[in-house]
Tab-separated table of C-alpha atoms and ligand atoms in Angstrom:
chain	number	residue	atom	x	y	z
A	199	MET	CA	0.000	0.000	0.000
A	200	SER	CA	1.541	3.234	-1.116
A	201	PRO	CA	0.806	6.043	1.382
A	202	GLU	CA	-0.904	8.267	-1.208
A	203	ARG	CA	-3.699	5.721	-1.473
A	204	ILE	CA	-4.796	6.640	2.059
A	205	THR	CA	-6.176	10.070	1.276
A	206	LYS	CA	-8.162	12.480	3.413
A	207	ARG	CA	-11.326	11.226	1.734
A	208	ALA	CA	-10.799	7.508	1.065
A	209	VAL	CA	-8.758	4.325	1.431
A	210	PHE	CA	-8.103	2.511	-1.858
A	211	LEU	CA	-6.762	-1.042	-2.111
A	212	ASP	CA	-4.716	-2.446	-5.000
A	213	GLN	CA	-6.472	-4.841	-7.367
A	214	ASP	CA	-4.227	-7.663	-6.159
A	215	GLU	CA	-5.633	-7.088	-2.669
A	216	ILE	CA	-9.113	-8.346	-3.658
A	217	PRO	CA	-10.110	-11.171	-1.285
A	218	THR	CA	-9.375	-14.501	-2.989
A	219	SER	CA	-11.949	-16.488	-0.961
A	220	TRP	CA	-15.495	-15.791	0.188
A	221	TYR	CA	-16.173	-16.135	3.918
A	222	ASN	CA	-18.818	-18.618	5.028
A	223	ILE	CA	-20.298	-17.729	8.442
A	224	GLN	CA	-21.886	-21.202	8.636
A	225	ALA	CA	-18.463	-22.522	9.711
A	226	ASP	CA	-18.485	-20.245	12.755
A	227	LEU	CA	-22.077	-20.378	14.002
A	228	PRO	CA	-22.388	-22.052	17.415
A	229	GLU	CA	-25.008	-24.451	15.981
A	230	PRO	CA	-26.201	-25.366	12.463
A	231	LEU	CA	-28.890	-23.133	10.963
A	232	PRO	CA	-32.392	-24.639	11.152
A	233	PRO	CA	-32.704	-26.768	7.983
A	234	PRO	CA	-35.009	-25.857	5.071
A	235	LEU	CA	-38.224	-27.945	5.022
A	236	ASP	CA	-39.661	-29.844	2.071
A	237	PRO	CA	-43.043	-28.140	1.388
A	238	SER	CA	-44.771	-31.463	0.629
A	239	THR	CA	-43.669	-33.379	3.754
A	240	LEU	CA	-42.756	-30.481	6.085
A	241	LYS	CA	-39.690	-32.554	6.980
A	242	PRO	CA	-36.107	-31.264	6.609
A	243	LEU	CA	-34.934	-31.534	2.999
A	244	SER	CA	-33.069	-34.848	3.082
A	245	SER	CA	-30.778	-33.883	0.207
A	246	PRO	CA	-30.086	-30.758	-1.820
A	247	GLU	CA	-30.932	-32.761	-4.999
A	248	PRO	CA	-34.330	-31.016	-5.716
A	249	LEU	CA	-32.498	-27.682	-5.802
A	250	PHE	CA	-30.357	-28.774	-8.778
A	251	ARG	CA	-33.342	-28.223	-11.081
A	252	LEU	CA	-33.393	-24.585	-10.036
A	253	PHE	CA	-29.805	-23.543	-9.365
A	254	ALA	CA	-26.342	-24.269	-10.748
A	255	LYS	CA	-24.921	-27.284	-8.877
A	256	GLU	CA	-21.913	-25.402	-7.541
A	257	LEU	CA	-24.215	-22.771	-6.012
A	258	VAL	CA	-26.271	-25.494	-4.289
A	259	ALA	CA	-23.036	-26.954	-2.882
A	260	GLN	CA	-22.112	-23.493	-1.551
A	261	GLU	CA	-25.589	-23.064	-0.065
A	262	VAL	CA	-25.126	-26.034	2.270
A	263	SER	CA	-21.349	-25.830	2.746
A	264	THR	CA	-19.831	-25.429	6.201
A	265	GLU	CA	-16.310	-24.766	4.860
A	266	ARG	CA	-15.078	-21.459	6.300
A	267	TRP	CA	-13.407	-20.217	3.096
A	268	ILE	CA	-14.607	-20.876	-0.473
A	269	LYS	CA	-12.039	-20.064	-3.138
A	270	ILE	CA	-13.192	-17.471	-5.679
A	271	PRO	CA	-12.574	-18.823	-9.214
A	272	GLU	CA	-10.007	-16.862	-11.236
A	273	GLU	CA	-12.683	-15.950	-13.842
A	274	VAL	CA	-14.818	-14.336	-11.118
A	275	LEU	CA	-11.791	-12.511	-9.667
A	276	GLU	CA	-11.105	-11.197	-13.159
A	277	ALA	CA	-14.727	-10.008	-13.394
A	278	TYR	CA	-14.394	-8.346	-9.964
A	279	ARG	CA	-11.297	-6.473	-11.176
A	280	TRP	CA	-13.279	-5.382	-14.241
A	281	LEU	CA	-16.201	-4.010	-12.100
A	282	PRO	CA	-13.921	-2.587	-10.591
A	283	ARG	CA	-13.142	-3.954	-7.148
A	284	PRO	CA	-11.863	-3.287	-4.511
A	285	THR	CA	-14.256	-0.435	-3.829
A	286	PRO	CA	-13.126	2.538	-1.715
A	287	LEU	CA	-13.766	3.011	1.993
A	288	MET	CA	-14.685	6.669	2.389
A	289	ARG	CA	-14.530	9.008	5.397
A	290	ALA	CA	-17.637	11.217	5.653
A	291	ARG	CA	-15.761	14.226	7.040
A	292	ARG	CA	-18.113	16.882	5.714
A	293	LEU	CA	-21.090	15.025	7.190
A	294	GLU	CA	-19.237	14.818	10.544
A	295	GLU	CA	-18.549	18.570	10.388
A	296	TYR	CA	-22.156	19.334	9.476
A	297	LEU	CA	-23.399	17.260	12.428
A	298	ARG	CA	-20.641	18.609	14.713
A	299	THR	CA	-20.191	15.115	16.073
A	300	PRO	CA	-17.114	13.721	17.832
A	301	ALA	CA	-17.916	10.376	16.102
A	302	ARG	CA	-15.957	9.352	13.010
A	303	ILE	CA	-18.108	8.170	10.104
A	304	TYR	CA	-16.818	5.826	7.385
A	305	TYR	CA	-18.667	4.161	4.545
A	306	LYS	CA	-17.912	1.428	2.066
A	307	TRP	CA	-19.003	2.749	-1.331
A	308	GLU	CA	-20.629	0.057	-3.493
A	309	GLY	CA	-22.349	2.449	-5.931
A	310	VAL	CA	-19.259	2.546	-8.173
A	311	SER	CA	-20.199	-0.625	-10.093
A	312	PRO	CA	-21.721	-0.125	-13.591
A	313	ALA	CA	-25.062	-1.447	-12.286
A	314	GLY	CA	-24.931	1.066	-9.412
A	315	SER	CA	-24.932	-1.221	-6.374
A	316	HIS	CA	-23.362	-4.182	-4.538
A	317	LYS	CA	-25.520	-6.678	-6.483
A	318	PRO	CA	-22.896	-7.563	-9.177
A	319	ASN	CA	-20.727	-9.195	-6.465
A	320	THR	CA	-23.050	-12.202	-6.536
A	321	ALA	CA	-24.541	-11.746	-10.026
A	322	LEU	CA	-21.139	-12.248	-11.654
A	323	ALA	CA	-20.473	-15.355	-9.570
A	324	GLN	CA	-23.910	-16.832	-10.340
A	325	ALA	CA	-23.596	-16.116	-14.070
A	326	TYR	CA	-20.123	-17.680	-14.076
A	327	TYR	CA	-21.143	-20.986	-12.437
A	328	ASN	CA	-24.201	-21.262	-14.680
A	329	LYS	CA	-22.159	-20.634	-17.808
A	330	LYS	CA	-19.652	-23.263	-16.685
A	331	GLU	CA	-22.426	-25.819	-16.133
A	332	GLY	CA	-24.057	-25.216	-19.535
A	333	THR	CA	-27.145	-23.211	-18.512
A	334	GLU	CA	-28.686	-21.599	-21.606
A	335	ARG	CA	-30.914	-18.981	-19.966
A	336	LEU	CA	-30.998	-17.248	-16.568
A	337	VAL	CA	-34.319	-16.285	-14.991
A	338	THR	CA	-34.762	-13.937	-12.083
A	339	GLU	CA	-36.947	-11.304	-10.464
A	340	THR	CA	-36.083	-7.769	-9.426
A	341	GLY	CA	-37.590	-5.337	-6.935
A	342	ALA	CA	-35.929	-1.970	-7.295
A	343	GLY	CA	-34.274	-2.985	-10.552
A	344	GLN	CA	-30.765	-3.033	-9.089
A	345	TRP	CA	-30.529	-6.829	-8.941
A	346	GLY	CA	-32.044	-7.292	-12.407
A	347	SER	CA	-29.550	-4.760	-13.785
A	348	ALA	CA	-26.668	-6.571	-12.100
A	349	LEU	CA	-27.704	-9.937	-13.545
A	350	ALA	CA	-28.377	-8.452	-16.989
A	351	MET	CA	-24.864	-6.969	-16.989
A	352	SER	CA	-23.363	-10.247	-15.728
A	353	GLY	CA	-25.239	-12.217	-18.405
A	354	ALA	CA	-23.722	-9.897	-21.013
A	355	TYR	CA	-20.269	-10.368	-19.439
A	356	PHE	CA	-20.384	-14.178	-19.460
A	357	GLY	CA	-22.602	-14.518	-22.572
A	358	ILE	CA	-25.881	-15.977	-21.209
A	359	PRO	CA	-29.381	-14.623	-22.028
A	360	VAL	CA	-31.270	-13.250	-19.001
A	361	ARG	CA	-35.024	-12.911	-18.366
A	362	VAL	CA	-36.190	-10.616	-15.548
A	363	TYR	CA	-39.588	-10.357	-13.808
A	364	MET	CA	-39.679	-6.801	-12.470
A	365	VAL	CA	-42.121	-5.882	-9.665
A	366	ALA	CA	-44.870	-3.814	-11.372
A	367	ALA	CA	-44.624	-0.905	-8.886
A	368	SER	CA	-40.920	-0.440	-9.720
A	369	TYR	CA	-41.489	-1.106	-13.438
A	370	ARG	CA	-43.808	1.920	-13.463
A	371	GLN	CA	-41.655	4.100	-11.164
A	372	LYS	CA	-38.300	3.361	-12.821
A	373	PRO	CA	-38.442	3.076	-16.616
A	374	GLY	CA	-34.692	3.801	-16.699
A	375	ARG	CA	-33.938	0.498	-14.979
A	376	LYS	CA	-35.872	-1.448	-17.633
A	377	ILE	CA	-33.972	0.348	-20.416
A	378	MET	CA	-30.707	-0.393	-18.651
A	379	MET	CA	-31.479	-4.126	-18.444
A	380	GLU	CA	-32.578	-4.210	-22.074
A	381	THR	CA	-29.432	-2.360	-23.139
A	382	TRP	CA	-27.425	-5.172	-21.554
A	383	GLY	CA	-29.549	-7.585	-23.594
A	384	ALA	CA	-32.056	-8.881	-21.005
A	385	GLU	CA	-35.802	-9.486	-21.521
A	386	VAL	CA	-37.911	-7.642	-18.918
A	387	PHE	CA	-41.539	-8.386	-17.875
A	388	SER	CA	-43.665	-6.343	-15.469
A	389	SER	CA	-44.753	-8.703	-12.659
A	390	PRO	CA	-47.432	-9.988	-12.240
A	391	SER	CA	-47.193	-10.744	-15.964
A	392	GLU	CA	-49.181	-12.593	-18.614
A	393	ASN	CA	-46.205	-14.894	-19.009
A	394	THR	CA	-46.961	-17.321	-16.176
A	395	LYS	CA	-50.039	-19.074	-14.798
A	396	PHE	CA	-49.502	-17.467	-11.392
A	397	GLY	CA	-49.086	-13.986	-12.908
A	398	ARG	CA	-52.255	-14.379	-14.991
A	399	SER	CA	-54.245	-15.503	-11.946
A	400	LEU	CA	-53.283	-12.308	-10.096
A	401	ARG	CA	-53.936	-10.030	-13.077
A	402	ASP	CA	-57.402	-11.542	-13.433
A	403	LYS	CA	-58.159	-10.378	-9.892
A	404	ASP	CA	-56.464	-6.968	-10.212
A	405	PRO	CA	-54.995	-5.750	-13.528
A	406	ASN	CA	-53.183	-2.997	-11.584
A	407	ASP	CA	-51.645	-5.294	-8.959
A	408	PRO	CA	-48.417	-3.449	-7.890
A	409	GLY	CA	-46.702	-6.811	-7.469
A	410	SER	CA	-44.115	-7.735	-4.855
A	411	LEU	CA	-40.793	-9.482	-4.690
A	412	GLY	CA	-42.559	-12.635	-3.453
A	413	ILE	CA	-44.851	-12.648	-6.516
A	414	ALA	CA	-42.001	-11.983	-8.939
A	415	ILE	CA	-39.994	-14.833	-7.373
A	416	SER	CA	-42.962	-17.196	-7.926
A	417	GLU	CA	-43.138	-16.135	-11.581
A	418	ALA	CA	-39.404	-16.585	-12.116
A	419	LEU	CA	-39.547	-20.049	-10.516
A	420	GLU	CA	-42.522	-21.114	-12.651
A	421	ASP	CA	-40.725	-19.897	-15.785
A	422	THR	CA	-37.521	-21.761	-14.834
A	423	LEU	CA	-39.411	-24.999	-14.207
A	424	THR	CA	-40.917	-24.927	-17.700
A	425	ASP	CA	-37.538	-24.846	-19.471
A	426	GLU	CA	-35.032	-27.645	-18.770
A	427	LYS	CA	-32.113	-25.483	-19.999
A	428	ALA	CA	-32.979	-22.503	-17.763
A	429	ARG	CA	-31.778	-21.889	-14.215
A	430	TYR	CA	-32.981	-19.465	-11.583
A	431	CYS	CA	-30.833	-16.820	-9.857
A	432	LEU	CA	-31.695	-15.023	-6.633
A	433	GLY	CA	-30.215	-11.661	-5.621
A	434	SER	CA	-30.510	-11.964	-1.845
A	435	VAL	CA	-31.726	-14.101	1.111
A	436	LEU	CA	-29.903	-17.390	0.356
A	437	ASN	CA	-26.678	-18.395	2.113
A	438	HIS	CA	-24.557	-18.500	-1.061
A	439	VAL	CA	-25.688	-14.984	-2.070
A	440	LEU	CA	-24.747	-13.557	1.326
A	441	MET	CA	-21.427	-15.393	1.115
A	442	HIS	CA	-20.540	-13.860	-2.279
A	443	GLN	CA	-21.169	-10.422	-0.779
A	444	THR	CA	-18.530	-10.966	1.930
A	445	VAL	CA	-15.933	-9.484	-0.444
A	446	VAL	CA	-17.415	-6.169	0.769
A	447	GLY	CA	-16.757	-6.862	4.456
A	448	LEU	CA	-13.374	-8.511	3.882
A	449	GLU	CA	-12.154	-5.458	1.977
A	450	THR	CA	-13.600	-3.167	4.666
A	451	LYS	CA	-11.713	-5.120	7.337
A	452	LYS	CA	-8.427	-4.607	5.498
A	453	GLN	CA	-9.147	-0.909	4.892
A	454	LEU	CA	-10.011	-0.269	8.564
A	455	GLU	CA	-6.844	-2.100	9.639
A	456	LEU	CA	-4.779	0.160	7.377
A	457	LEU	CA	-6.335	3.159	9.115
A	458	ASP	CA	-5.897	1.489	12.507
A	459	VAL	CA	-9.605	2.030	13.159
A	460	LYS	CA	-11.760	-0.414	15.127
A	461	PRO	CA	-15.460	-0.200	14.299
A	462	ASP	CA	-17.877	0.380	17.219
A	463	VAL	CA	-21.022	0.381	15.090
A	464	MET	CA	-21.651	-1.213	11.674
A	465	ALA	CA	-24.892	-0.487	9.820
A	466	GLY	CA	-26.585	-1.422	6.571
A	467	ASN	CA	-30.079	-1.714	5.123
A	468	ILE	CA	-31.942	-4.998	4.825
A	469	GLY	CA	-34.166	-6.015	1.906
A	470	GLY	CA	-33.352	-9.713	1.845
A	471	GLY	CA	-30.183	-9.189	3.866
A	472	SER	CA	-27.355	-9.471	1.326
A	473	ASN	CA	-25.499	-6.133	1.491
A	474	PHE	CA	-25.744	-5.896	5.281
A	475	SER	CA	-24.510	-9.482	5.669
A	476	GLY	CA	-21.711	-9.166	3.156
A	477	PHE	CA	-20.507	-6.114	5.044
A	478	CYS	CA	-20.878	-7.439	8.614
A	479	LEU	CA	-20.439	-11.236	8.521
A	480	PRO	CA	-16.609	-11.175	8.356
A	481	PHE	CA	-16.722	-9.328	11.733
A	482	VAL	CA	-19.518	-11.366	13.353
A	483	ALA	CA	-17.607	-14.471	14.497
A	484	ASP	CA	-15.428	-12.263	16.711
A	485	LYS	CA	-18.557	-10.858	18.315
A	486	ILE	CA	-20.062	-14.317	18.866
A	487	ASN	CA	-16.742	-15.335	20.496
A	488	LYS	CA	-16.799	-12.173	22.635
A	489	LYS	CA	-13.560	-10.804	21.160
A	490	VAL	CA	-15.179	-7.556	19.946
A	491	GLU	CA	-18.218	-5.507	20.981
A	492	ILE	CA	-19.452	-4.222	17.600
A	493	ASP	CA	-23.068	-3.036	17.464
A	494	PHE	CA	-24.430	-4.490	14.167
A	495	VAL	CA	-27.517	-2.524	13.148
A	496	ALA	CA	-29.832	-3.626	10.338
A	497	CYS	CA	-32.055	-0.823	9.017
A	498	GLU	CA	-35.431	-1.476	7.410
A	499	SER	CA	-38.600	0.321	6.373
A	500	LYS	CA	-41.481	0.813	8.819
A	501	ALA	CA	-43.743	-0.069	5.876
A	502	VAL	CA	-42.126	-3.541	5.617
A	503	PRO	CA	-41.035	-4.258	9.185
A	504	HIS	CA	-39.883	-7.818	8.492
A	505	THR	CA	-37.415	-8.035	11.385
A	506	THR	CA	-38.774	-5.457	13.857
A	507	ARG	CA	-42.319	-6.890	13.746
A	508	GLY	CA	-41.879	-10.210	11.908
A	509	LYS	CA	-42.209	-13.679	13.474
A	510	TYR	CA	-39.210	-16.040	13.606
A	511	THR	CA	-40.759	-19.103	12.020
A	512	TYR	CA	-40.848	-21.299	8.918
A	513	ASP	CA	-42.261	-19.580	5.831
A	514	PHE	CA	-42.058	-19.759	2.044
A	515	GLY	CA	-39.603	-17.511	0.235
A	516	ASP	CA	-42.179	-16.674	-2.453
A	517	THR	CA	-45.851	-15.738	-2.540
A	518	ALA	CA	-47.190	-18.761	-4.436
A	519	GLY	CA	-45.564	-21.165	-1.940
A	520	MET	CA	-43.217	-22.972	-4.337
A	521	THR	CA	-39.915	-22.742	-2.443
A	522	PRO	CA	-38.718	-24.922	0.434
A	523	LEU	CA	-39.751	-23.443	3.802
A	524	LEU	CA	-37.019	-21.380	5.432
A	525	LYS	CA	-36.772	-20.488	9.117
A	526	MET	CA	-36.714	-16.718	9.067
A	527	LEU	CA	-38.169	-13.496	10.390
A	528	THR	CA	-41.254	-12.958	8.242
A	529	LEU	CA	-44.456	-10.967	7.907
A	530	GLY	CA	-46.077	-13.837	6.004
A	531	ARG	CA	-45.756	-14.530	2.294
A	532	ASN	CA	-48.998	-12.692	1.473
A	533	TYR	CA	-47.950	-9.483	3.222
A	534	LYS	CA	-49.154	-6.552	1.117
A	535	ASN	CA	-45.999	-4.491	0.653
A	536	PRO	CA	-46.928	-0.809	0.307
A	537	PRO	CA	-45.406	0.802	-2.830
A	538	ILE	CA	-42.606	2.666	-1.015
A	539	HIS	CA	-39.726	4.030	-3.098
A	540	ALA	CA	-37.136	1.725	-1.538
A	541	GLY	CA	-38.283	-1.124	-3.795
A	542	GLY	CA	-35.379	-3.318	-2.691
A	543	LEU	CA	-36.748	-3.416	0.871
A	544	ARG	CA	-40.207	-4.696	-0.126
A	545	TYR	CA	-39.831	-8.363	0.809
A	546	HIS	CA	-41.888	-10.245	3.411
A	547	GLY	CA	-39.037	-12.346	4.834
A	548	MET	CA	-35.375	-12.061	5.762
A	549	ALA	CA	-32.266	-14.135	5.073
A	550	PRO	CA	-32.151	-17.136	7.465
A	551	ILE	CA	-28.609	-16.134	8.539
A	552	VAL	CA	-29.633	-12.559	9.444
A	553	SER	CA	-32.854	-13.812	11.067
A	554	TYR	CA	-30.882	-16.273	13.206
A	555	LEU	CA	-28.298	-13.655	14.267
A	556	ILE	CA	-30.980	-11.096	15.180
A	557	ASN	CA	-32.965	-13.758	17.042
A	558	LYS	CA	-29.872	-14.692	19.071
A	559	GLY	CA	-29.132	-11.038	19.881
A	560	HIS	CA	-25.858	-10.805	17.921
A	561	MET	CA	-27.393	-8.130	15.665
A	562	ARG	CA	-30.269	-5.708	16.122
A	563	SER	CA	-32.617	-3.907	13.779
A	564	VAL	CA	-34.378	-0.556	13.521
A	565	ALA	CA	-37.111	0.750	11.198
A	566	TYR	CA	-37.799	4.146	9.611
A	567	SER	CA	-40.465	5.880	7.526
A	568	GLN	CA	-39.654	7.030	4.024
A	569	THR	CA	-39.876	10.792	4.619
A	570	GLU	CA	-37.259	10.708	7.372
A	571	VAL	CA	-34.907	8.506	5.333
A	572	PHE	CA	-35.022	10.807	2.291
A	573	GLU	CA	-34.347	13.748	4.610
A	574	ALA	CA	-31.212	11.881	5.748
A	575	GLY	CA	-30.298	11.022	2.132
A	576	THR	CA	-30.589	14.677	1.171
A	577	ILE	CA	-28.290	15.769	4.021
A	578	PHE	CA	-25.813	13.120	2.836
A	579	ALA	CA	-26.015	14.322	-0.778
A	580	ARG	CA	-25.438	17.949	0.265
A	581	THR	CA	-22.423	17.121	2.425
A	582	GLU	CA	-20.816	14.104	0.712
A	583	GLY	CA	-21.936	14.658	-2.899
A	584	ILE	CA	-23.279	11.148	-3.449
A	585	ILE	CA	-27.058	10.796	-3.892
A	586	PRO	CA	-27.701	7.513	-2.066
A	587	ALA	CA	-30.173	4.843	-3.190
A	588	PRO	CA	-33.509	4.935	-1.323
A	589	GLU	CA	-32.508	1.662	0.364
A	590	SER	CA	-29.168	3.095	1.522
A	591	CYS	CA	-30.917	6.179	2.968
A	592	HIS	CA	-32.211	3.878	5.719
A	593	GLU	CA	-28.800	3.245	7.276
A	594	ILE	CA	-27.830	6.867	6.667
A	595	LYS	CA	-30.811	7.928	8.786
A	596	PHE	CA	-29.571	5.619	11.542
A	597	VAL	CA	-25.964	6.862	11.213
A	598	ILE	CA	-27.005	10.523	11.444
A	599	ASP	CA	-29.108	9.838	14.561
A	600	GLU	CA	-26.262	7.867	16.145
A	601	ALA	CA	-23.718	10.598	15.371
A	602	ILE	CA	-26.037	13.201	16.943
A	603	ARG	CA	-26.411	10.949	19.984
A	604	CYS	CA	-22.586	10.820	20.217
A	605	LYS	CA	-22.543	14.633	20.213
A	606	GLN	CA	-24.849	14.617	23.215
A	607	THR	CA	-22.834	11.986	25.131
A	608	GLY	CA	-19.372	13.018	23.904
A	609	GLU	CA	-18.642	9.455	22.645
A	610	LYS	CA	-15.954	9.254	19.954
A	611	LYS	CA	-17.403	6.208	18.242
A	612	ASN	CA	-16.263	4.810	14.913
A	613	ILE	CA	-19.446	4.392	12.895
A	614	VAL	CA	-19.042	2.415	9.674
A	615	PHE	CA	-21.809	1.758	7.185
A	616	ASN	CA	-22.323	0.099	3.847
A	617	ASN	CA	-23.501	2.580	1.247
A	618	SER	CA	-25.054	-0.036	-1.028
A	619	GLY	CA	-25.860	2.011	-4.126
A	620	HIS	CA	-26.604	5.304	-5.858
A	621	ALA	CA	-29.992	6.787	-6.712
A	622	LEU	CA	-29.324	8.138	-10.186
A	623	LEU	CA	-32.223	6.070	-11.532
A	624	ASP	CA	-34.382	6.774	-8.462
A	625	LEU	CA	-34.594	10.527	-8.812
A	626	ALA	CA	-38.401	10.491	-9.004
A	627	ALA	CA	-38.304	9.416	-5.360
A	628	TYR	CA	-36.173	12.458	-4.449
A	629	ASP	CA	-38.520	14.624	-6.508
A	630	ALA	CA	-41.481	13.325	-4.473
A	631	PHE	CA	-39.578	14.091	-1.259
A	632	LEU	CA	-38.454	17.566	-2.340
A	633	SER	CA	-41.945	18.513	-3.473
A	634	LYS	CA	-43.449	17.111	-0.229
A	635	ARG	CA	-45.482	14.445	-1.997
A	636	LEU	CA	-44.068	11.458	-0.111
A	637	GLU	CA	-46.473	9.445	1.991
A	638	ASP	CA	-45.465	7.322	4.972
A	639	TRP	CA	-47.003	3.906	5.536
A	640	GLU	CA	-46.992	1.732	8.604
A	641	PRO	CA	-49.263	-1.277	9.147
A	642	THR	CA	-51.378	-0.988	12.289
A	643	ASN	CA	-52.311	-4.645	12.592
A	644	ILE	CA	-50.387	-7.320	10.754
A	645	GLU	CA	-52.448	-10.396	10.024
A	646	TYR	CA	-49.952	-13.205	10.392
A	647	PRO	CA	-50.947	-16.421	8.600
A	648	ALA	CA	-50.935	-19.781	10.387
A	649	PHE	CA	-47.247	-20.649	10.090
A	650	VAL	CA	-45.857	-24.166	10.094
A	651	SER	CA	-44.274	-23.851	13.545
B	701	PLP	C1	-29.019	-0.354	-3.629
B	701	PLP	C2	-29.677	-1.459	-2.878
B	701	PLP	N1	-29.413	-1.597	-1.572
B	701	PLP	C3	-29.976	-2.554	-0.841
B	701	PLP	C4	-30.880	-3.449	-1.383
B	701	PLP	C5	-31.516	-4.459	-0.481
B	701	PLP	O1	-31.188	-5.781	-0.779
B	701	PLP	P1	-30.240	-6.637	0.138
B	701	PLP	O2	-30.830	-6.646	1.513
B	701	PLP	O3	-30.226	-7.978	-0.483
B	701	PLP	O4	-28.895	-5.994	0.120
B	701	PLP	C6	-31.188	-3.371	-2.734
B	701	PLP	C7	-32.118	-4.317	-3.356
B	701	PLP	O5	-32.511	-4.251	-4.467
B	701	PLP	C8	-30.574	-2.341	-3.493
B	701	PLP	O6	-30.842	-2.214	-4.794
C-alpha cells in the first residue's frame, strides 16, 4: 500500500488485494442453521438434490457448505477487477462537520459498479457458475431494478441470455432500470405478468396489482421450471448470495486495519439481507466469540417491518408457496408491501442467517419511515456529494441519529456503514420528497398467517 492511497477522503486497495476467498459464516455459528423444510412433507430436505433443477450445482453446494473459506474462481476474480473492485472506503468528514459530532463516520461505497450497487458481487459469480455448467438462460426477479440490472450486466459479461420479472410498482416508477437491463440484452416483464399461470391468476383479480418481490420470485420459478435449460438466480436471502457479498466486508476489514480504526457500530439496510450481511459477517464471528463488541444494526422500512415486527418461524420464500420453507423473520408470504420508493426493501421475509443472528441477539434492527430517510439522504447528498439509493438512505438515517447521539454523550465512536448504491435512476423518489409528496405507511395490525411452527 503506497501512502498516497490513504487520502483524506478515502482508502483505496490495490487490485491484487481483492479477497481470494469468500467467507462462510456457517463454519463459525455455534449451531447449524435450522434446515429448510420440504413443502410437501414439512420434513427437513433430506438432500439438496431437488435444488439442482433450479440452481447451478456449484451454487447449491455453496448453499449447504460449512467450509469457512470458499475459493473465488479466477474468472470471477477477473470479473471483480473489471467491475472494478476493490471499492473505496470513504470518510464522511463533511457530514461529521455538518453534524458537529465527535464520532468518526466511514462508509464502504458500493455504488461505483456499472449497475450502481453491490448486487454484481453475486450476479457475476452466479452467471459464471451457470455458464460453466451449460445453462442456456438465466431467470430472475427484481424489486428496485438493481438486482435485475446486475444480472443483466453479468449475463452480457459471461454470454448468457437473461429474463427478468420486475415488480410492477418499480417497473412503473423506474423506466430507466428497464432500459438499462434491455441495453445489456435482457428481456424484462412487469410482474405480475401474462407470461406465467400465477401472474395471470393475479392479473385476473387486479390488472393494476403493484406486485411484490414474493410474486415476482414465484413467476421466475414457474418460468424456470418450464424450461429444462434454464436456471434461476436469486439476488438476496440465500446463504450463497450472502457469502458472495462478503468481499465487501473482507475489503472493509483490510481498509479499517490500514487506518488502525476499530469499528464500534456497523450499519446497513436490509431487503433480503445481502449487502448488510456481506458487510458485517466477516466481523460477526469475533462478536459471537466475545472478542469484539461491535453493534451491528440492520435498518429497514417501517412499511415492511420484516425483522422489527416479523415472526421467527418457517415460511415460504415466495408468494405462491413454491420454495422450500425457510426459518426466518417474516411478515407472512402474502404481506401486502406498500409501494414505497425503496423497492429493494419490499420483501416479506429475511435471510435465514440474518434472522438467526438477530434472534440470538448478535445483531439488532431498527425501522424508519420514508420521509425521514429521504431527509437523511438529502443531508448526505449535500455534504458528501453522493445521492444515495432509497434503500441506503435507511442506514444513513440511523448513522445521522447515532452521530447526533454521540454529540450529546461526547462518545468518539467509529461508525461504519455500507452505502449499497446510488440513486441516479431513483430521482423520481427524491422529486417526491423535495416537493413534499411522499407518503409514509406503517401497518397498524399485521395479520400473520398460520405458520408451520
Ligand atoms: C441499492 C440497494 N441496496 C440494498 C438493497 C436491499 O437488498 P439486500 O438486503 O439484499 O442488500 C437493494 C435491493 O434491491 C438495493 O438495490
